[in-house]
Amino acid sequence: RTNKWKYIHYYDPPFKFKDEYELYDLEKDPEERVNLAGRPMFQATVKEMQAKMAALRTELGSTDAK
């Protein structure tokens, strides 16, 4: 998460979500109503947020193991 973007990755959702990833522009959409993750023009932002999340998970020693 940054001041502008909120990125969510559902690793093992309890429900069947249409999207495994969510991306919200918190400045334009503070109520998080429009998921931008699947839109081509936001793919660079998605990749940037994925990299930030991966770095944070590494820093915290988090893995995908259950």
Backbone as JSON, one array per atom type, in Angstrom:
{
  "sequence": "RTNKWKYIHYYDPPFKFKDEYELYDLEKDPEERVNLAGRPMFQATVKEMQAKMAALRTELGSTDAK",
  "N": [[0.85, -1.18, 0.0], [0.45, 2.2, -0.76], [0.38, 5.8, -0.41], [-1.25, 6.52, -2.51], [-2.05, 4.13, -3.83], [-3.75, 1.01, -3.29], [-3.11, -2.31, -2.98], [-4.12, -5.63, -3.31], [-3.73, -9.05, -2.72], [-5.23, -12.06, -2.97], [-4.44, -14.93, -1.5], [-5.52, -17.4, -0.77], [-8.5, -17.41, -1.09], [-11.57, -17.5, 0.76], [-13.92, -17.49, -0.59], [-15.22, -17.63, -3.96], [-13.69, -15.47, -5.7], [-13.85, -13.2, -8.43], [-11.53, -11.93, -9.24], [-8.17, -12.47, -8.42], [-6.47, -10.57, -7.64], [-6.48, -7.19, -6.5], [-6.62, -3.72, -7.16], [-6.62, -0.43, -6.13], [-7.17, 3.03, -6.64], [-6.59, 5.19, -4.31], [-6.81, 7.92, -4.11], [-8.6, 8.78, -6.1], [-10.65, 7.0, -5.75], [-11.6, 6.54, -2.94], [-13.35, 4.89, -1.56], [-12.93, 2.42, -2.52], [-14.22, 1.1, -4.75], [-13.84, 0.52, -7.45], [-12.12, -1.85, -9.02], [-8.98, -1.86, -10.35], [-7.1, -3.64, -11.2], [-7.26, -5.47, -13.36], [-7.18, -3.95, -15.64], [-5.63, -2.96, -18.62], [-4.14, -0.49, -18.77], [-3.18, -0.12, -16.22], [-1.29, -1.99, -15.63], [1.48, -1.61, -15.29], [1.53, -0.35, -12.82], [0.42, -2.38, -11.25], [2.49, -4.3, -11.45], [4.55, -2.91, -10.2], [3.5, -2.68, -7.6], [3.29, -5.4, -6.96], [5.99, -6.05, -6.82], [6.76, -4.49, -4.62], [5.22, -5.72, -2.65], [6.32, -8.31, -2.68], [8.93, -7.74, -1.82], [8.41, -6.82, 0.77], [7.28, -9.13, 1.91], [9.49, -10.81, 1.81], [11.22, -9.43, 3.51], [9.83, -9.76, 5.9], [9.92, -12.46, 6.17], [7.92, -14.07, 5.19], [6.12, -16.73, 3.62], [4.55, -18.67, 0.97], [3.71, -21.0, 2.02], [1.44, -23.1, 3.77]],
  "CA": [[0.0, 0.0, 0.0], [1.09, 3.52, -0.74], [-0.65, 6.82, -0.17], [-2.15, 6.56, -3.66], [-2.53, 2.81, -4.29], [-3.95, -0.13, -2.38], [-2.99, -3.53, -3.77], [-4.53, -6.79, -2.52], [-3.56, -10.35, -3.37], [-5.89, -13.13, -2.23], [-3.66, -16.15, -1.66], [-6.4, -18.55, -0.62], [-9.77, -16.8, -0.69], [-12.61, -18.42, 1.22], [-15.0, -17.45, -1.57], [-14.71, -17.62, -5.34], [-13.6, -14.11, -6.22], [-13.56, -13.12, -9.85], [-10.14, -11.53, -9.37], [-7.28, -12.84, -7.34], [-5.78, -9.34, -7.29], [-7.25, -5.96, -6.55], [-5.84, -2.49, -7.12], [-7.49, 0.73, -6.01], [-6.59, 4.37, -6.59], [-7.21, 5.74, -3.11], [-7.09, 9.35, -4.29], [-9.79, 8.93, -6.94], [-11.66, 6.02, -5.35], [-11.32, 6.23, -1.54], [-14.26, 3.85, -1.07], [-12.46, 1.16, -3.11], [-15.33, 0.51, -5.5], [-13.45, 0.15, -8.81], [-10.89, -2.64, -9.06], [-8.23, -1.51, -11.55], [-6.04, -4.64, -11.43], [-7.36, -6.15, -14.64], [-7.18, -3.0, -16.75], [-4.29, -2.89, -19.24], [-3.39, 0.74, -18.52], [-2.66, -0.12, -14.86], [-0.42, -3.15, -15.44], [2.77, -1.16, -14.74], [1.31, -0.12, -11.39], [0.27, -3.71, -10.65], [3.83, -4.91, -11.35], [5.28, -2.16, -9.17], [2.95, -3.06, -6.3], [3.68, -6.79, -6.74], [7.39, -6.02, -6.39], [6.78, -3.96, -3.26], [4.68, -6.75, -1.77], [7.32, -9.38, -2.6], [10.03, -7.25, -0.97], [7.92, -6.79, 2.15], [7.14, -10.51, 2.37], [10.85, -11.3, 2.04], [11.7, -8.76, 4.72], [9.13, -10.32, 7.05], [10.11, -13.91, 6.2], [6.66, -14.71, 4.87], [6.13, -17.63, 2.47], [3.22, -19.12, 0.55], [3.41, -22.27, 2.68], [0.33, -23.04, 4.73]],
  "C": [[0.89, 1.23, 0.0], [0.0, 4.54, -0.43], [-1.67, 6.87, -1.29], [-2.8, 5.22, -3.96], [-2.73, 1.83, -3.14], [-4.0, -1.37, -3.26], [-3.28, -4.71, -2.86], [-4.31, -8.04, -3.35], [-4.21, -11.39, -2.46], [-5.14, -14.42, -2.5], [-4.54, -17.39, -1.64], [-7.76, -18.04, -0.18], [-10.8, -17.83, -0.27], [-13.79, -18.49, 0.26], [-14.4, -17.48, -2.95], [-14.78, -16.2, -5.88], [-13.33, -14.17, -7.71], [-12.09, -12.82, -10.06], [-9.34, -11.98, -8.16], [-6.56, -11.61, -6.81], [-6.74, -8.17, -7.35], [-6.3, -4.79, -6.45], [-6.81, -1.33, -7.1], [-6.67, 2.01, -5.97], [-7.28, 5.08, -5.43], [-7.49, 7.23, -3.2], [-8.38, 9.56, -5.06], [-10.96, 8.06, -6.49], [-11.43, 5.61, -3.88], [-12.23, 5.15, -0.94], [-13.97, 2.49, -1.68], [-13.59, 0.42, -3.84], [-14.93, -0.02, -6.87], [-12.1, -0.55, -8.78], [-10.2, -2.4, -10.39], [-7.23, -2.59, -11.96], [-6.09, -5.29, -12.8], [-7.31, -5.23, -15.86], [-5.77, -2.82, -17.31], [-3.49, -1.63, -18.88], [-2.79, 0.81, -17.12], [-1.69, -1.27, -14.6], [0.96, -2.77, -14.91], [2.65, -0.92, -13.24], [1.15, -1.44, -10.66], [1.64, -4.35, -10.44], [4.65, -4.22, -10.28], [4.8, -2.57, -7.77], [3.28, -4.52, -5.96], [5.12, -6.85, -6.24], [7.52, -5.51, -4.96], [6.28, -5.01, -2.27], [5.68, -7.89, -1.6], [8.48, -8.98, -1.71], [9.62, -7.25, 0.5], [7.8, -8.2, 2.71], [8.51, -11.13, 2.65], [11.42, -10.72, 3.33], [11.1, -9.37, 5.98], [9.29, -11.83, 7.17], [8.84, -14.68, 5.91], [6.82, -15.6, 3.63], [4.7, -17.97, 2.09], [2.81, -20.4, 1.24], [2.29, -22.09, 3.7], [0.7, -23.76, 5.99]]
}
